[in-house]
Every structure is written in structure tokens, then in C-alpha cells.
Short mmCIF file of C-alpha atoms in Angstrom, two decimals:
data_model
loop_
_atom_site.label_atom_id
_atom_site.label_comp_id
_atom_site.label_asym_id
_atom_site.label_seq_id
_atom_site.Cartn_x
_atom_site.Cartn_y
_atom_site.Cartn_z
CA MET I 1 -0.28 -0.15 -0.13
CA GLY I 2 3.05 2.53 0.51
CA GLN I 3 4.34 1.91 -2.60
CA ARG I 4 1.14 2.97 -4.10
CA HIS I 5 0.87 5.75 -2.44
CA ALA I 6 4.44 6.66 -3.17
CA LEU I 7 4.07 6.26 -6.76
CA ASN I 8 0.44 8.24 -6.82
CA ILE I 9 2.27 11.53 -5.04
CA LEU I 10 5.36 11.23 -7.45
CA HIS I 11 2.89 11.41 -10.45
CA HIS I 12 -0.70 11.89 -10.09
CA VAL I 13 -1.39 14.48 -7.30
CA PRO I 14 0.06 17.56 -9.02
CA ARG I 15 -0.45 19.52 -5.61
CA ALA I 16 2.05 17.14 -3.76
CA ARG I 17 5.48 16.45 -4.05
CA LEU I 18 7.09 13.24 -2.60
CA HIS I 19 9.85 14.35 -0.26
CA SER I 20 10.68 10.95 1.33
CA VAL I 21 9.63 7.19 2.16
CA CYS I 22 10.31 5.09 5.02
CA SER I 23 10.54 1.54 5.76
CA VAL I 24 12.40 -1.05 7.90
CA ALA I 25 11.78 -3.90 5.31
CA PRO I 26 15.05 -4.48 2.91
CA HIS I 27 12.65 -5.32 -0.04
CA GLU I 28 10.85 -2.25 0.47
CA ILE I 29 14.20 -0.40 0.55
CA GLN I 30 15.58 -1.58 -2.22
CA TRP I 31 12.33 -0.69 -4.41
CA ALA I 32 12.60 3.01 -3.07
CA LYS I 33 15.86 2.93 -4.64
CA GLU I 34 15.19 1.60 -7.87
CA TYR I 35 11.71 3.38 -8.53
CA LEU I 36 12.07 6.68 -6.05
CA GLN I 37 15.38 7.51 -5.72
CA PRO I 38 16.42 8.64 -9.19
CA GLU I 39 13.23 10.90 -8.86
CA ALA I 40 15.21 13.05 -5.68
CA VAL I 41 13.30 11.35 -3.15
CA THR I 42 15.06 10.84 -0.04
CA ILE I 43 14.72 7.26 2.11
CA PHE I 44 14.45 6.69 5.59
CA THR I 45 14.70 3.72 7.77
CA ASP I 46 14.07 5.63 11.02
CA TYR I 47 10.46 7.05 10.98
CA HIS I 48 11.12 9.17 13.65
CA GLN I 49 13.94 10.78 11.90
CA MET I 50 11.86 11.37 8.94
CA ILE I 51 9.01 13.63 10.74
CA ARG I 52 11.76 15.52 11.77
CA THR I 53 13.16 16.50 8.38
CA THR I 54 13.12 19.97 7.71
CA GLY I 55 10.27 20.79 4.86
CA LEU I 56 7.80 17.90 5.02
CA GLN I 57 4.78 18.78 5.62
CA ALA I 58 2.29 15.66 5.60
CA VAL I 59 3.02 11.98 5.98
CA VAL I 60 0.81 9.04 4.60
CA ILE I 61 0.94 6.17 7.35
CA ALA I 62 0.90 3.00 5.53
CA SER I 63 2.75 0.53 8.46
CA PRO I 64 1.47 -2.15 10.19
CA THR I 65 -1.86 -1.16 12.23
CA ALA I 66 -0.41 -2.08 15.19
CA LEU I 67 2.19 1.30 14.75
CA HIS I 68 -0.43 3.46 13.37
CA ILE I 69 -1.54 5.20 16.82
CA GLU I 70 2.20 5.80 17.67
CA HIS I 71 3.47 7.13 13.95
CA THR I 72 0.14 9.71 13.82
CA LEU I 73 0.73 11.05 17.57
CA ALA I 74 4.51 11.69 16.56
CA ALA I 75 3.33 13.25 13.46
CA ILE I 76 0.91 15.54 15.44
CA GLU I 77 3.77 16.41 17.85
CA HIS I 78 6.11 17.80 15.11
CA GLY I 79 2.90 19.56 13.09
CA VAL I 80 2.83 17.14 10.03
CA HIS I 81 -0.34 16.40 8.53
CA VAL I 82 -1.69 12.65 8.80
CA LEU I 83 -3.41 10.69 6.21
CA CYS I 84 -3.16 7.07 7.89
CA GLU I 85 -4.49 3.40 6.19
CA LYS I 86 -7.50 1.79 8.02
CA PRO I 87 -7.60 0.58 10.56
CA VAL I 88 -6.31 3.32 12.59
CA THR I 89 -6.34 1.42 15.62
CA THR I 90 -7.86 -1.91 16.68
CA ASP I 91 -8.51 -0.34 20.13
CA LEU I 92 -11.08 2.28 20.90
CA SER I 93 -9.22 3.60 24.20
CA LEU I 94 -6.31 4.73 21.63
CA LEU I 95 -8.58 5.87 19.26
CA ARG I 96 -10.21 8.37 21.90
CA GLU I 97 -6.95 9.36 22.77
CA LEU I 98 -6.13 10.10 19.66
CA ILE I 99 -9.00 12.42 18.93
CA GLU I 100 -8.45 13.90 22.13
CA VAL I 101 -4.66 14.84 20.99
CA ALA I 102 -5.87 15.88 17.45
CA GLU I 103 -8.78 18.13 19.21
CA ARG I 104 -5.79 19.79 21.18
CA SER I 105 -3.80 20.56 17.66
CA PRO I 106 -6.73 22.01 15.31
CA SER I 107 -4.12 23.34 13.15
CA THR I 108 -2.54 19.53 12.22
CA LYS I 109 -5.10 17.85 10.38
CA VAL I 110 -5.54 13.99 10.36
CA MET I 111 -7.28 12.13 8.13
CA VAL I 112 -8.25 7.95 8.37
CA GLY I 113 -7.90 6.70 4.97
CA PHE I 114 -11.44 5.26 3.85
CA VAL I 115 -11.09 4.89 0.26
CA ARG I 116 -14.36 4.01 -0.63
CA ARG I 117 -15.55 7.43 0.04
CA PHE I 118 -13.75 8.80 -2.64
CA ASP I 119 -14.69 6.81 -5.77
CA GLU I 120 -16.82 8.43 -8.24
CA GLN I 121 -19.64 6.18 -7.99
CA TYR I 122 -20.32 6.33 -4.50
CA GLU I 123 -19.76 10.13 -4.59
CA ALA I 124 -22.38 10.39 -7.36
CA ALA I 125 -25.04 7.86 -5.37
CA LEU I 126 -24.26 10.16 -1.98
CA GLN I 127 -25.07 13.24 -4.11
CA LYS I 128 -28.32 11.32 -5.40
CA ILE I 129 -29.16 10.83 -1.96
CA ARG I 130 -28.60 14.42 -0.80
CA GLU I 131 -30.51 15.85 -3.62
CA GLY I 132 -33.60 13.76 -2.07
CA ALA I 133 -33.80 11.21 -5.32
CA ILE I 134 -34.72 8.11 -2.90
CA GLY I 135 -36.34 10.01 -0.29
CA ASP I 136 -35.18 9.42 3.32
CA PRO I 137 -32.54 6.12 3.22
CA ILE I 138 -33.48 4.00 5.55
CA VAL I 139 -31.57 0.54 4.78
CA VAL I 140 -28.16 -0.13 3.20
CA ARG I 141 -27.05 -3.41 2.25
CA SER I 142 -23.25 -3.49 0.90
CA GLN I 143 -20.98 -6.60 0.19
CA GLY I 144 -17.45 -6.90 -0.60
CA ALA I 145 -16.61 -10.06 -1.92
CA GLU I 146 -12.64 -11.18 -2.57
CA LYS I 147 -10.95 -13.44 -4.60
CA LEU I 148 -10.09 -16.82 -2.80
CA ASP I 149 -6.35 -16.54 -2.26
CA LYS I 150 -4.15 -20.11 -2.01
CA SER I 151 -1.00 -19.08 -1.65
CA GLY I 152 -0.82 -18.76 1.85
CA PHE I 153 -0.27 -15.26 2.12
CA PHE I 154 -3.89 -14.32 3.10
CA ILE I 155 -3.77 -16.65 6.74
CA GLU I 156 -0.92 -14.81 8.05
CA TYR I 157 -2.27 -11.56 6.91
CA ALA I 158 -5.77 -12.02 8.54
CA ARG I 159 -4.27 -13.33 12.47
CA GLN I 160 -3.12 -9.52 12.30
CA SER I 161 -5.91 -7.70 10.79
CA GLY I 162 -8.54 -7.67 13.63
CA GLY I 163 -10.77 -10.01 11.75
CA ILE I 164 -13.32 -9.98 8.82
CA PHE I 165 -15.37 -7.13 10.02
CA VAL I 166 -12.52 -4.80 11.68
CA ASP I 167 -10.29 -5.23 8.26
CA THR I 168 -12.60 -5.25 5.70
CA VAL I 169 -16.86 -4.51 6.54
CA VAL I 170 -15.30 -1.41 8.59
CA HIS I 171 -15.38 0.05 4.65
CA ASP I 172 -19.22 -0.58 4.35
CA ILE I 173 -19.42 0.61 7.68
CA ASP I 174 -18.16 3.68 6.66
CA LEU I 175 -19.98 3.89 3.39
CA THR I 176 -23.04 3.61 5.90
CA LEU I 177 -22.54 6.41 7.91
CA SER I 178 -21.94 8.61 4.68
CA PHE I 179 -24.92 7.68 3.24
CA LEU I 180 -27.41 7.54 6.76
CA GLY I 181 -25.37 10.61 8.74
CA GLU I 182 -21.94 10.47 10.53
CA ASP I 183 -23.97 10.81 13.96
CA ILE I 184 -26.21 8.27 13.71
CA LYS I 185 -26.32 5.68 16.63
CA PRO I 186 -26.39 1.97 16.69
CA ARG I 187 -29.36 0.29 18.89
CA ALA I 188 -28.42 -3.23 18.35
CA LEU I 189 -26.17 -5.49 16.05
CA TRP I 190 -25.62 -8.85 15.54
CA ALA I 191 -23.58 -11.09 13.16
CA THR I 192 -22.56 -14.77 12.22
CA GLY I 193 -20.26 -16.42 9.94
CA LEU I 194 -18.45 -19.70 8.58
CA ILE I 195 -15.59 -20.94 7.39
CA ALA I 196 -15.50 -22.29 3.73
CA HIS I 197 -12.13 -22.49 2.56
CA HIS I 198 -9.42 -20.78 5.32
CA HIS I 199 -9.85 -23.42 8.02
CA GLU I 200 -6.95 -21.72 10.23
CA LEU I 201 -9.03 -19.13 11.14
CA LYS I 202 -10.52 -21.12 13.42
CA ASP I 203 -7.67 -20.75 15.26
CA CYS I 204 -8.26 -16.47 15.90
CA GLN I 205 -12.08 -17.22 16.00
CA ASP I 206 -12.71 -15.68 12.61
CA ALA I 207 -14.29 -16.53 9.36
CA ASP I 208 -14.16 -16.29 5.71
CA ASN I 209 -17.73 -15.64 5.31
CA ALA I 210 -19.89 -13.48 7.47
CA VAL I 211 -23.12 -11.60 7.48
CA GLY I 212 -23.73 -8.69 9.81
CA VAL I 213 -26.82 -6.47 10.58
CA VAL I 214 -26.77 -3.10 12.47
CA GLU I 215 -30.23 -1.84 13.77
CA PHE I 216 -30.00 2.58 13.92
CA TRP I 217 -31.79 4.56 16.72
CA GLY I 218 -34.40 6.22 14.38
CA GLY I 219 -35.68 2.82 12.27
CA LYS I 220 -32.55 2.61 9.85
CA ILE I 221 -31.19 -0.63 8.79
CA ALA I 222 -27.54 -1.60 7.68
CA TYR I 223 -26.70 -5.03 6.34
CA TYR I 224 -23.42 -6.48 5.55
CA TYR I 225 -21.77 -9.77 3.39
CA HIS I 226 -18.47 -10.25 3.27
CA SER I 227 -16.64 -13.66 1.51
CA ARG I 228 -12.85 -14.14 1.37
CA THR I 229 -13.39 -17.12 -1.32
CA THR I 230 -15.23 -15.46 -4.28
CA ALA I 231 -14.11 -17.79 -7.54
CA HIS I 232 -14.90 -14.72 -9.67
CA GLY I 233 -12.86 -11.79 -8.78
CA TYR I 234 -13.53 -9.09 -6.39
CA ASP I 235 -17.29 -8.38 -6.43
CA ASN I 236 -17.84 -5.22 -4.44
CA CYS I 237 -21.69 -3.76 -4.19
CA THR I 238 -24.13 -1.19 -2.43
CA GLU I 239 -27.58 -0.49 -2.49
CA ILE I 240 -29.10 2.23 -0.53
CA ILE I 241 -33.18 2.03 -0.21
CA GLY I 242 -35.16 5.03 0.73
CA THR I 243 -38.62 5.55 1.01
CA GLU I 244 -39.06 6.81 -2.03
CA GLY I 245 -36.49 4.83 -4.44
CA LYS I 246 -33.02 2.92 -4.51
CA VAL I 247 -29.62 3.71 -5.37
CA SER I 248 -27.41 0.75 -6.60
CA ILE I 249 -23.73 0.61 -7.07
CA ASN I 250 -21.91 -1.55 -8.86
CA LEU I 251 -24.48 -4.32 -8.32
CA VAL I 252 -22.54 -6.50 -11.29
CA PRO I 253 -19.02 -6.14 -11.04
CA HIS I 254 -17.14 -5.61 -14.28
CA ASN I 255 -13.58 -5.07 -14.90
CA ASN I 256 -14.38 -2.91 -18.67
CA ARG I 257 -17.97 -2.78 -20.61
CA VAL I 258 -16.72 -5.37 -22.98
CA GLN I 259 -19.03 -8.59 -23.46
CA ILE I 260 -18.82 -12.16 -25.19
CA SER I 261 -22.28 -13.34 -26.37
CA ASN I 262 -21.92 -16.74 -27.33
CA CYS I 263 -23.44 -20.70 -26.63
CA SER I 264 -22.27 -19.94 -22.96
CA GLY I 265 -24.39 -17.32 -22.68
CA ILE I 266 -23.07 -13.35 -22.21
CA VAL I 267 -19.72 -13.24 -20.10
CA GLN I 268 -18.23 -10.29 -18.85
CA ASP I 269 -14.65 -10.27 -17.09
CA ALA I 270 -15.20 -9.19 -12.91
CA THR I 271 -12.74 -6.87 -11.43
CA PRO I 272 -9.65 -9.07 -10.53
CA GLY I 273 -9.04 -7.07 -7.10
CA TRP I 274 -9.73 -4.00 -4.79
CA ILE I 275 -6.61 -2.45 -5.87
CA ASP I 276 -8.23 -2.19 -9.54
CA ARG I 277 -11.57 -1.42 -8.14
CA TYR I 278 -10.30 1.80 -6.20
CA ARG I 279 -7.46 2.58 -8.44
CA GLU I 280 -8.71 6.16 -9.26
CA ALA I 281 -9.98 6.38 -5.85
CA PHE I 282 -6.73 6.45 -4.15
CA VAL I 283 -5.78 9.45 -6.44
CA THR I 284 -8.60 11.55 -5.16
CA GLU I 285 -8.19 10.70 -1.49
CA LEU I 286 -4.61 11.90 -1.88
CA SER I 287 -5.49 15.06 -3.73
CA ARG I 288 -8.59 15.80 -1.72
CA PHE I 289 -5.99 15.52 1.62
CA SER I 290 -3.47 17.95 -0.38
CA ASP I 291 -6.22 20.39 -0.94
CA ALA I 292 -7.50 20.47 2.86
CA ILE I 293 -4.06 21.12 3.40
CA LEU I 294 -2.67 23.68 1.05
CA ASP I 295 -6.51 25.47 0.97
CA ASP I 296 -7.22 25.20 4.87
CA LYS I 297 -10.19 23.93 4.55
CA ALA I 298 -12.02 21.05 6.42
CA LEU I 299 -11.09 17.30 5.59
CA PRO I 300 -13.72 15.59 3.84
CA MET I 301 -14.15 13.14 6.81
CA ARG I 302 -14.29 13.79 10.85
CA LEU I 303 -12.08 11.06 13.11
CA LYS I 304 -15.18 10.87 15.46
CA ALA I 305 -16.82 8.93 12.10
CA ALA I 306 -13.99 6.75 12.12
CA TYR I 307 -14.38 6.07 15.94
CA SER I 308 -18.31 5.19 15.07
CA GLY I 309 -16.99 3.05 12.55
CA LEU I 310 -14.27 1.21 14.63
CA GLN I 311 -17.28 0.74 17.40
CA ILE I 312 -19.45 -0.91 15.34
CA ALA I 313 -16.93 -2.94 13.60
CA LEU I 314 -15.43 -4.12 17.22
CA ALA I 315 -18.65 -4.85 18.09
CA LEU I 316 -19.60 -7.24 15.21
CA GLN I 317 -16.46 -9.56 15.63
CA GLU I 318 -17.38 -9.80 18.99
CA SER I 319 -20.65 -10.94 18.15
CA LEU I 320 -19.30 -13.18 15.38
CA ARG I 321 -17.07 -14.39 18.16
CA THR I 322 -19.73 -15.32 20.63
CA GLY I 323 -22.62 -15.38 18.54
CA ARG I 324 -24.50 -12.82 20.79
CA LYS I 325 -26.63 -9.86 20.08
CA ILE I 326 -25.04 -6.42 21.37
CA GLU I 327 -27.32 -3.61 22.21
CA PHE I 328 -26.56 0.45 22.89
CA ASP I 329 -28.29 2.89 24.29
CA GLU I 330 -29.56 6.13 22.62
CA ASN I 331 -26.38 7.59 22.86
CA GLY I 332 -24.57 4.98 21.28
CA ILE I 333 -23.03 3.76 24.42
CA ARG I 334 -23.03 -0.20 24.45
CA ARG I 335 -25.33 -1.87 27.40
CA GLU I 336 -24.06 -4.30 29.25
CA ASN I 337 -26.16 -7.48 28.95
CA GLU I 338 -26.00 -10.97 27.86
CA GLY I 339 -27.98 -10.25 24.79
CA LYS I 340 -29.06 -13.10 22.33
CA ALA I 341 -27.23 -16.04 21.10
CA THR I 342 -27.29 -16.12 17.42
CA GLY I 343 -24.96 -18.69 16.34
CA THR I 344 -21.54 -19.46 14.31
CA SER I 345 -20.22 -22.56 12.40
CA SER I 346 -17.33 -23.93 10.35
#
């Protein structure tokens, strides 16, 4: 991810200049020497040394999740603006601490990288909702289904990711907040899942196919499905149902507009992966972040929205693990009760 951000800044974000990069991984250092050093980009192996460098105004943090808070706090301390990849943490208390620090340093901008918000299709859908095209939005149905990875890489990644809801469904949760309102509060939620292929996930009580339902105060509902085992490619789609219609985004995933019609029917290639699906959105995200800094404008999303999204994602992950329904009061504060059992299988 860091390499993609670096190349995007270098070649596709006119208002930003790639000042430096940092990694402790030898293969990433070698890559940077080959592709970035010829462009006069400085290479560091010490993050704290990099953010103290004169002339550095902003940093994109794509380090492992466990380091996100440390790296973000250090950047704020030095007055360096931050775009941090999600999840910024898997610990709500640490995220609350970060929000408090950021609020005490309002001149330093901090944003979490929920890239789907910057996809032109989702932006167009949000605009239609704001124009009243579907009345009052009441139900969000969203899914992200990733192609089955048999290489073994995914298992090692998944064990450190925080789980299927925290790592991936959190994107759909963030979209829900953008469509229904960032201040909307969960009322109750529950989740279930199964293991179809990656049976090693049983050790960390995760699933490779999972469903979550969130009921919000005010009579709105979100339904999420995520899979890590699809055969055809990356299948990411969303529907927002309103009182007077619905908006649909990418219900049939496609890599391009080419269709083949023959004795097998009509065939169209699916999107290979999420990188391909959101290639342009990553550039837009960086451009909007740069604009907010250079023009001293408000960021496109608030840190408090990242907190709300993580709160829901962690609760869904817990429900998946325990099989219990989790409830919240009108302020979005979790009720301490046993809840109702739902059930999981693998």
C-alpha cells in the first residue's frame, strides 16, 4: 500500500511532492532505491527521523496497524499532517486518545483513509441521496467479496488484521455513516459467519464468509456480507433503499464494458481485485487531503466517524465470536447485558 501511495503522489497528485519514504523492510528499501531515489526522493529507515526533516508537511501512514497510533501521534507532535490507512487502531481507547490529541492541535489535520468515500460512483450516489432522489434513506445493503487466495499469504495477514469485520467490513460501515449520517447511533447488532476454505481461521475465531446486521436509532438498518472466497473476482456492491426509491452501485461487477455473447450465454470479466476497483479513488483521496492542507479547508471526513465505524466493527466481530446480540443506548453507549445468542459455524 505504501508503494502505491508513493507512486500516486509522485505521478498523479499535482499539488503534492513526494519528499521522502520510510520502511524497515529490506525489499521495500530496495524498491525505493530503484523507483524513487532517481526522482530525488529521500529514503529513511527511521520514521521519527523522517518526520523531523525540514520541509516535510504531511505524511501518509501505511505501516502495520499496530504502529498507526504511535506514528500518527508522533507526526502530530511535530506539526505534520496525517493521512493514516485504516484501521487506525483496533483499540477504541487508543483512538479516543488520538481524537483528543488531534482536537488539541487543530492546525494539524488528521484523516483516516477510507478510500471508498472518494470513488466517483459512491460520490455520485451520495449526491443523489442528498438531492432527495430516493426520499429518506432507511436501509443500506453492502458487500465486499474478495477472490479466494490459495497462496497462504492471506492467512498470515488475517491473523493480524483484527478480523473480517474490523479489516474489511469497516469500509461498508463507513459508507453507511456517509449515507445515513455520521452522527447516527447503533441500537443493536449481531453477526454470524462460517469457514468455507480458510480453516486456519478457526484458531483466531474468525470467518471467511460473514454477515452482520446493524439496527440504528431512528429506524434505519444496515446489512453487510463479506467473503474472502469468491471464484470470479472482486465483487463489491452497495444498495441504499429509501422511502421513495433506491440507489445501486456496481451490482454486477465488471472489469470493463466488453461482453462476449455465445453458446455459453453472455460473459463479462469481473474486477480482479480491490486495487483495480479503487485505483482512481486512491488518487482522489490524496488530492482532497492535499487540497485541505494547502487551502486550509475542512477534511472530507471527521475522526469521530472513524471512531463510530470502529466501534460498530469491533462489536460485530465480538458478536461473530460469541454468537450474541449487542445492544446500545440512545447515545450509542453499549449496554452491558448478555444479549441473545445467534450462532456461528465453521
